[in-house]
CSV table of C-alpha atoms in Angstrom, one decimal:
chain,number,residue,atom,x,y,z
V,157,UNK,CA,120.3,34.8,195.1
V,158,UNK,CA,117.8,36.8,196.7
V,159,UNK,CA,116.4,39.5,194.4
V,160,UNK,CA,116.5,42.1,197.5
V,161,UNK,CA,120.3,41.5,198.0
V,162,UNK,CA,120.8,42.3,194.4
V,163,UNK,CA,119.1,45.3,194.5
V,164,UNK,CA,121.3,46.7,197.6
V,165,UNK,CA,124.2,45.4,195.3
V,166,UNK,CA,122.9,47.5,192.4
V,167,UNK,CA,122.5,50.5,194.8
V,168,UNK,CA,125.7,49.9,196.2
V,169,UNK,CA,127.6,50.1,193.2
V,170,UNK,CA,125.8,53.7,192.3
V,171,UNK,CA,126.9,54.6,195.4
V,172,UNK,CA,130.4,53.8,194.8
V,173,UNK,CA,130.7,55.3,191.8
V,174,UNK,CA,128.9,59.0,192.6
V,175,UNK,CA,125.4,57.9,190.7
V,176,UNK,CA,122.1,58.3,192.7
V,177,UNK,CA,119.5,56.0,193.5
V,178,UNK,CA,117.1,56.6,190.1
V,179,UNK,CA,118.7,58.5,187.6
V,180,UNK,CA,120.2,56.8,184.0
V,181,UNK,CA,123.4,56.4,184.2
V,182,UNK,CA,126.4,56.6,181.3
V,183,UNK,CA,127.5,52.7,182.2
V,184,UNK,CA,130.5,53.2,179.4
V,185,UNK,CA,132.1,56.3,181.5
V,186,UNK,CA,130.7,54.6,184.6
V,187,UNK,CA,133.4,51.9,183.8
V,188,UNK,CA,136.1,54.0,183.0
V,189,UNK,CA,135.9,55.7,186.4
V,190,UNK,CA,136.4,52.1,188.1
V,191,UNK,CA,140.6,52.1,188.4
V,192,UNK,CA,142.8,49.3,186.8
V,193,UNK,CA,139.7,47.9,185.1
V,194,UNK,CA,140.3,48.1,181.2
V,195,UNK,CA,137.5,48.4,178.5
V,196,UNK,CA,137.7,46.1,175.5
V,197,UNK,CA,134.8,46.7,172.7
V,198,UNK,CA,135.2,44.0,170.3
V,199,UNK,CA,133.2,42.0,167.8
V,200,UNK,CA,132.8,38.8,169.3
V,201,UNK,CA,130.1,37.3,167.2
V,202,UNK,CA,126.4,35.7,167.7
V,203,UNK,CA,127.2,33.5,171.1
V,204,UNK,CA,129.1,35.9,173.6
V,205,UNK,CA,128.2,39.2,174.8
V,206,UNK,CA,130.9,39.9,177.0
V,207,UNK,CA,133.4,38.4,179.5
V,208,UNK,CA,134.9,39.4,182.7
V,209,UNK,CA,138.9,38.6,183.3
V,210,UNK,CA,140.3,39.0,186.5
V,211,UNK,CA,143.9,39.3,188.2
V,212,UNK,CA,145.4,40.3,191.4
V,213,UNK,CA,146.3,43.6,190.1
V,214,UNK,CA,143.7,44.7,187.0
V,215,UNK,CA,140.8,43.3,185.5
V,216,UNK,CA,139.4,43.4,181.9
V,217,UNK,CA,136.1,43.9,180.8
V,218,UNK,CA,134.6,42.9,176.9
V,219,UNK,CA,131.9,43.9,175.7
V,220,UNK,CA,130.4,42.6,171.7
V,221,UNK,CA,130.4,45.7,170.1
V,222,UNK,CA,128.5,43.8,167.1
V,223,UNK,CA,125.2,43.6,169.7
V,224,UNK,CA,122.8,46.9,169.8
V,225,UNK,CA,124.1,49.8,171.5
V,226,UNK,CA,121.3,49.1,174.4
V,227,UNK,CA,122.1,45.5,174.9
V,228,UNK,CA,126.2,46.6,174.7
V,229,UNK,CA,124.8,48.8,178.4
V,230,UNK,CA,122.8,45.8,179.8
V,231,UNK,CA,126.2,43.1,178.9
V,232,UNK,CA,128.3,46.0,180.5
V,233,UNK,CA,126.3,46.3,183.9
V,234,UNK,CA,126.5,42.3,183.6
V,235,UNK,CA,130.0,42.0,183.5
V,236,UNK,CA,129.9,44.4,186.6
V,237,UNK,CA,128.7,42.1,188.5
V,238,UNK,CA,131.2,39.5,187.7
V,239,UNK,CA,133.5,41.8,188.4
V,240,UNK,CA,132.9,43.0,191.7
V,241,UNK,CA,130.2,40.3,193.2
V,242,UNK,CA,131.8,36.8,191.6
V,243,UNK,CA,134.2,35.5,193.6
V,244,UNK,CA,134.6,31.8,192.6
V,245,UNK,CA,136.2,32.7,188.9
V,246,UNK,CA,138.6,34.9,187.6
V,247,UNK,CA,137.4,34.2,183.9
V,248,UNK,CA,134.0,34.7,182.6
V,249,UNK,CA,132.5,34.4,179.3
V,250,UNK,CA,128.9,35.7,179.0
V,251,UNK,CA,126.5,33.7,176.3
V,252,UNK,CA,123.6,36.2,174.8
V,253,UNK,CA,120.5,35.1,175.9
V,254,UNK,CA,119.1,36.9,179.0
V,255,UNK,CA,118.3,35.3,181.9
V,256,UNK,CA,120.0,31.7,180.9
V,257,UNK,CA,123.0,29.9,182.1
V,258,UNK,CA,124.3,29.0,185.8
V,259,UNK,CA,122.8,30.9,188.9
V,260,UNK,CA,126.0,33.5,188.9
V,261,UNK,CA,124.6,34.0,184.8
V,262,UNK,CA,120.9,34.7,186.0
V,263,UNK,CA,122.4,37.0,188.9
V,264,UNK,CA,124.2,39.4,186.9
V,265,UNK,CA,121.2,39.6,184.3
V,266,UNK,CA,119.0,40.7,187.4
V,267,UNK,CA,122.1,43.0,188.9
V,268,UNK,CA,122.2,44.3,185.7
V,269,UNK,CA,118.9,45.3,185.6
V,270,UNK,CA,118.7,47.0,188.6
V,271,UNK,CA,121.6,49.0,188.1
V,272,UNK,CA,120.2,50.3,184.6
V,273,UNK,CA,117.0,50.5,186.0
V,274,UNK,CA,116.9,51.1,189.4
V,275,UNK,CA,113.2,50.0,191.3
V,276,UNK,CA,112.6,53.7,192.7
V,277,UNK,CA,112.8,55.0,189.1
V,278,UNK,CA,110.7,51.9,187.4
V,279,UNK,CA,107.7,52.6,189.6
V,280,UNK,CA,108.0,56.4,188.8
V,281,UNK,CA,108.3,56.1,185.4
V,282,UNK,CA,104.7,53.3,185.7
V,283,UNK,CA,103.2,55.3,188.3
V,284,UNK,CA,101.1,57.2,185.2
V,285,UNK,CA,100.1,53.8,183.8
V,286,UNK,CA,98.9,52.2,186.7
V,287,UNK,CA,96.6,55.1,188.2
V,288,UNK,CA,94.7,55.7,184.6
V,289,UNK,CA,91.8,53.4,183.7
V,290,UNK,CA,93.7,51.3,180.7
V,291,UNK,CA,96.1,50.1,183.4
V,292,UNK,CA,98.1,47.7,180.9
V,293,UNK,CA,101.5,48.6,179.7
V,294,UNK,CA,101.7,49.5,175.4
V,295,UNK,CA,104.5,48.9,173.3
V,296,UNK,CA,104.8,52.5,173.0
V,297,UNK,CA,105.2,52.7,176.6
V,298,UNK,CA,108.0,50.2,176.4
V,299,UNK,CA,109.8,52.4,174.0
V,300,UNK,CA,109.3,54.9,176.3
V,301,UNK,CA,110.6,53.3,179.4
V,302,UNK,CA,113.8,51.7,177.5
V,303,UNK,CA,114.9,55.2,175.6
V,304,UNK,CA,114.6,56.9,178.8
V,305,UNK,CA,117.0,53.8,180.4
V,306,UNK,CA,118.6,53.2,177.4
V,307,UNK,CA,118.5,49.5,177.7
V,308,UNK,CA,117.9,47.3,174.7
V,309,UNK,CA,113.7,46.4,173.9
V,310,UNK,CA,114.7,42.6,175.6
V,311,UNK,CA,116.5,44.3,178.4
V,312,UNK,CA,113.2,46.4,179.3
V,313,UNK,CA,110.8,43.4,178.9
V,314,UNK,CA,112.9,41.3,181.1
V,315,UNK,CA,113.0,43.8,183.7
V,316,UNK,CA,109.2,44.5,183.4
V,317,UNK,CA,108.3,40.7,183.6
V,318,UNK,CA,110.5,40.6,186.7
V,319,UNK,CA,108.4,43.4,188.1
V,320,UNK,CA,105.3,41.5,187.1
V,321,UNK,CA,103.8,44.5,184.9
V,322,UNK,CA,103.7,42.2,182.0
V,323,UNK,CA,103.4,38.7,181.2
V,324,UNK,CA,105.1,36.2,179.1
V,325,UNK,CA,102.5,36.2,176.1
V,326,UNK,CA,102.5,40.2,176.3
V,327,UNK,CA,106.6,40.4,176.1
V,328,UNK,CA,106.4,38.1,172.8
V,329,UNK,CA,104.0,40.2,170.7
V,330,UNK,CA,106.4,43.3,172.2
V,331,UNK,CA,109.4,41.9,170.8
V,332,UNK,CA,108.6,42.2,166.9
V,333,UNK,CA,109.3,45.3,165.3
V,334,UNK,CA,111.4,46.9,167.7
V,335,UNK,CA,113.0,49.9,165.4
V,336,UNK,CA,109.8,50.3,163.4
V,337,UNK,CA,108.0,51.3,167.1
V,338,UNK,CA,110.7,53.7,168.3
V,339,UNK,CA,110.4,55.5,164.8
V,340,UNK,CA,107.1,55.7,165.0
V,341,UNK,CA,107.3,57.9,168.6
V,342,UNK,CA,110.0,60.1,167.0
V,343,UNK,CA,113.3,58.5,168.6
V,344,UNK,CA,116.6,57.9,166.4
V,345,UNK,CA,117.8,54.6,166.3
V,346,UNK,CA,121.3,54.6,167.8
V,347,UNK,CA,120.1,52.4,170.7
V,348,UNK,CA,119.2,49.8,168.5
V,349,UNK,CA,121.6,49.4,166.5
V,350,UNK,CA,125.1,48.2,167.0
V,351,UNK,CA,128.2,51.0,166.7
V,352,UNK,CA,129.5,51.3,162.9
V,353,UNK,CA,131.9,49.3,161.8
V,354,UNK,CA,134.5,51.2,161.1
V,355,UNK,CA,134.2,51.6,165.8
V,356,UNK,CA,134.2,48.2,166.6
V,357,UNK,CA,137.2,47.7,167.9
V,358,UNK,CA,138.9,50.0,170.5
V,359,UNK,CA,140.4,49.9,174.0
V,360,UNK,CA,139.2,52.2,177.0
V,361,UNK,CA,140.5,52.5,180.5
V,362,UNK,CA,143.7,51.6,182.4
V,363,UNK,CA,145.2,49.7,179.7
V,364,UNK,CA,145.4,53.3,178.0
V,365,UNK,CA,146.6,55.2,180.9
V,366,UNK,CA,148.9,52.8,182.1
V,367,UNK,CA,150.6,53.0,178.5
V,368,UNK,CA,150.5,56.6,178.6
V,369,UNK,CA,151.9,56.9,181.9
V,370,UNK,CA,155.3,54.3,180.8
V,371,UNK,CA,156.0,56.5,178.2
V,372,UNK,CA,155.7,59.9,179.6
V,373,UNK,CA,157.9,58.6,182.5
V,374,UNK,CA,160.6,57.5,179.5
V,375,UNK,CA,160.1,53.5,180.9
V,376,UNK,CA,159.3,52.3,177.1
V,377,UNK,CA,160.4,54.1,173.7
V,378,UNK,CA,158.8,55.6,171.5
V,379,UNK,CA,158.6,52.4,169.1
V,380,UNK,CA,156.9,50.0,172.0
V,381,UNK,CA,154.6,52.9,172.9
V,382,UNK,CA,153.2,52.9,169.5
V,383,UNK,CA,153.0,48.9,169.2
V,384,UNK,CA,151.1,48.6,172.3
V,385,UNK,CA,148.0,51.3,171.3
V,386,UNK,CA,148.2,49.9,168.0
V,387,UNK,CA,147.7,46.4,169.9
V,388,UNK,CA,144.8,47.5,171.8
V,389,UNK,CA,143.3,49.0,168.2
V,390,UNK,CA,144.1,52.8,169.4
V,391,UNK,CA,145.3,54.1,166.3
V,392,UNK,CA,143.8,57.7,166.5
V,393,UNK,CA,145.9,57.9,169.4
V,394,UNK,CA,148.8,56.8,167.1
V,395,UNK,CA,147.8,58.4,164.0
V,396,UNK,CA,145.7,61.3,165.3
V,397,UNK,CA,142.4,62.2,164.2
V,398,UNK,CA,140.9,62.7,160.6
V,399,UNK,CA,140.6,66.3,159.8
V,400,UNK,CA,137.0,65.2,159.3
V,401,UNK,CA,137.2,64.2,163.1
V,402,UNK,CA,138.5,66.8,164.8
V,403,UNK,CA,137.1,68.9,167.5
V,404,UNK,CA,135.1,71.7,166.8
V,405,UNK,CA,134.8,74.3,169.1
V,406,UNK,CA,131.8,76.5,168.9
């Protein structure tokens, strides 16, 4: 597909949900505003990242929660794509490598992309780098750039190659050491690191509101209410919170 039309796709989809053209964006609460699409976080292991399911009436979206938080955003703005742009499947599974599979694969990496990292706000954030006399983009740039778009280090260096601001041979050498470089500049490591594990598994969306909604209006007891949050791994809806979880109000 062309690259321009994904872009416009990109920006159309900010547009649709409230976000500008440049700023980050909070893809996770991003979703949630998207009616009768449900979230599923789940620990798919090594070969998926995420799928896309499709029916007349509501959609689900999974995301690996095993993967780094940054790469969780980049296979979420994927599976956006599927969800809105594909219209020849109703079931997609997503494999883990960037930029591989069919064409409609290699489109929603590139969607994705945009829509985390819009083309306005990449050549604002660069601008610097290309008007000073090095020219040439550092690995602590990178960890720069990909902190301030929270995308995972590959996400950023595919996006970069795609912009031609590095090459190939310069992406390889950035790819090593990836937490060691962000500590280095002073950032935490929650983007690059998956969620704990004791967070893996949870449900977000209209699965949960639809449930809520059944049993407020008396359609299901009290007993089926319960099974079907405990089915979509919602038991501090069930349970409550922990004491040790509980809001504090300051």
């Amino acid at each position: 597909m062309d690259k321009m039309k994904l872009r416009t796709q990109a920006e159309q989809i900010r547009k649709h949900v409230g976000e500008d053209s440049t700023s980050p964006i909070d893809i996770f609460s991003l979703v949630r505003g998207i009616p009768t699409v449900t979230l599923l976080i789940y620990p798919f292991g090594e070969h998926i990242s995420g799928a896309c399911i499709k029916s007349p009436t509501s959609a689900v979206i999974a995301i690996n929660s095993t993967q780094t938080l940054g790469r969780q955003r980049f296979s979420l703005a994927h599976e956006i794509y599927h969800y809105f742009f594909n219209q020849t499947k109703h079931t997609t599974i997503c494999p883990t490598a960037i930029d591989s599979g069919d064409i409609e694969e290699r489109n929603a990496d590139r969607f994705a992309s945009y829509l985390l990292v819009p083309p306005v706000a990449l050549a604002e954030q660069t601008a610097a780098l290309q008007e000073n006399a090095r020219g040439t983009i550092t690995v602590n740039d990178v960890v720069r750039l990909e902190q301030h778009f929270q995308v995972s280090r590959k996400a950023m260096l595919f996006r970069l190659r795609e912009e031609k601001l590095i090459s190939l041979a310069q992406s390889r050498t950035m790819e090593q050491n990836v937490k060691q470089s962000a500590l280095n500049l002073g950032y935490e490591l929650t983007l690059y690191e998956p969620r704990p594990k004791d967070k893996q598994k949870t449900t977000l969306g209209y699965y949960i509101e639809k449930v809520q909604k059944l049993y407020e209006e008396n359609k299901i007891s009290t007993g089926k209410y319960e099974s079907y949050l405990l089915d979509a791994f919602r038991e501090d809806i069930v349970f409550g919170l922990e004491s040790s979880e509980e809001e504090y109000v300051d």
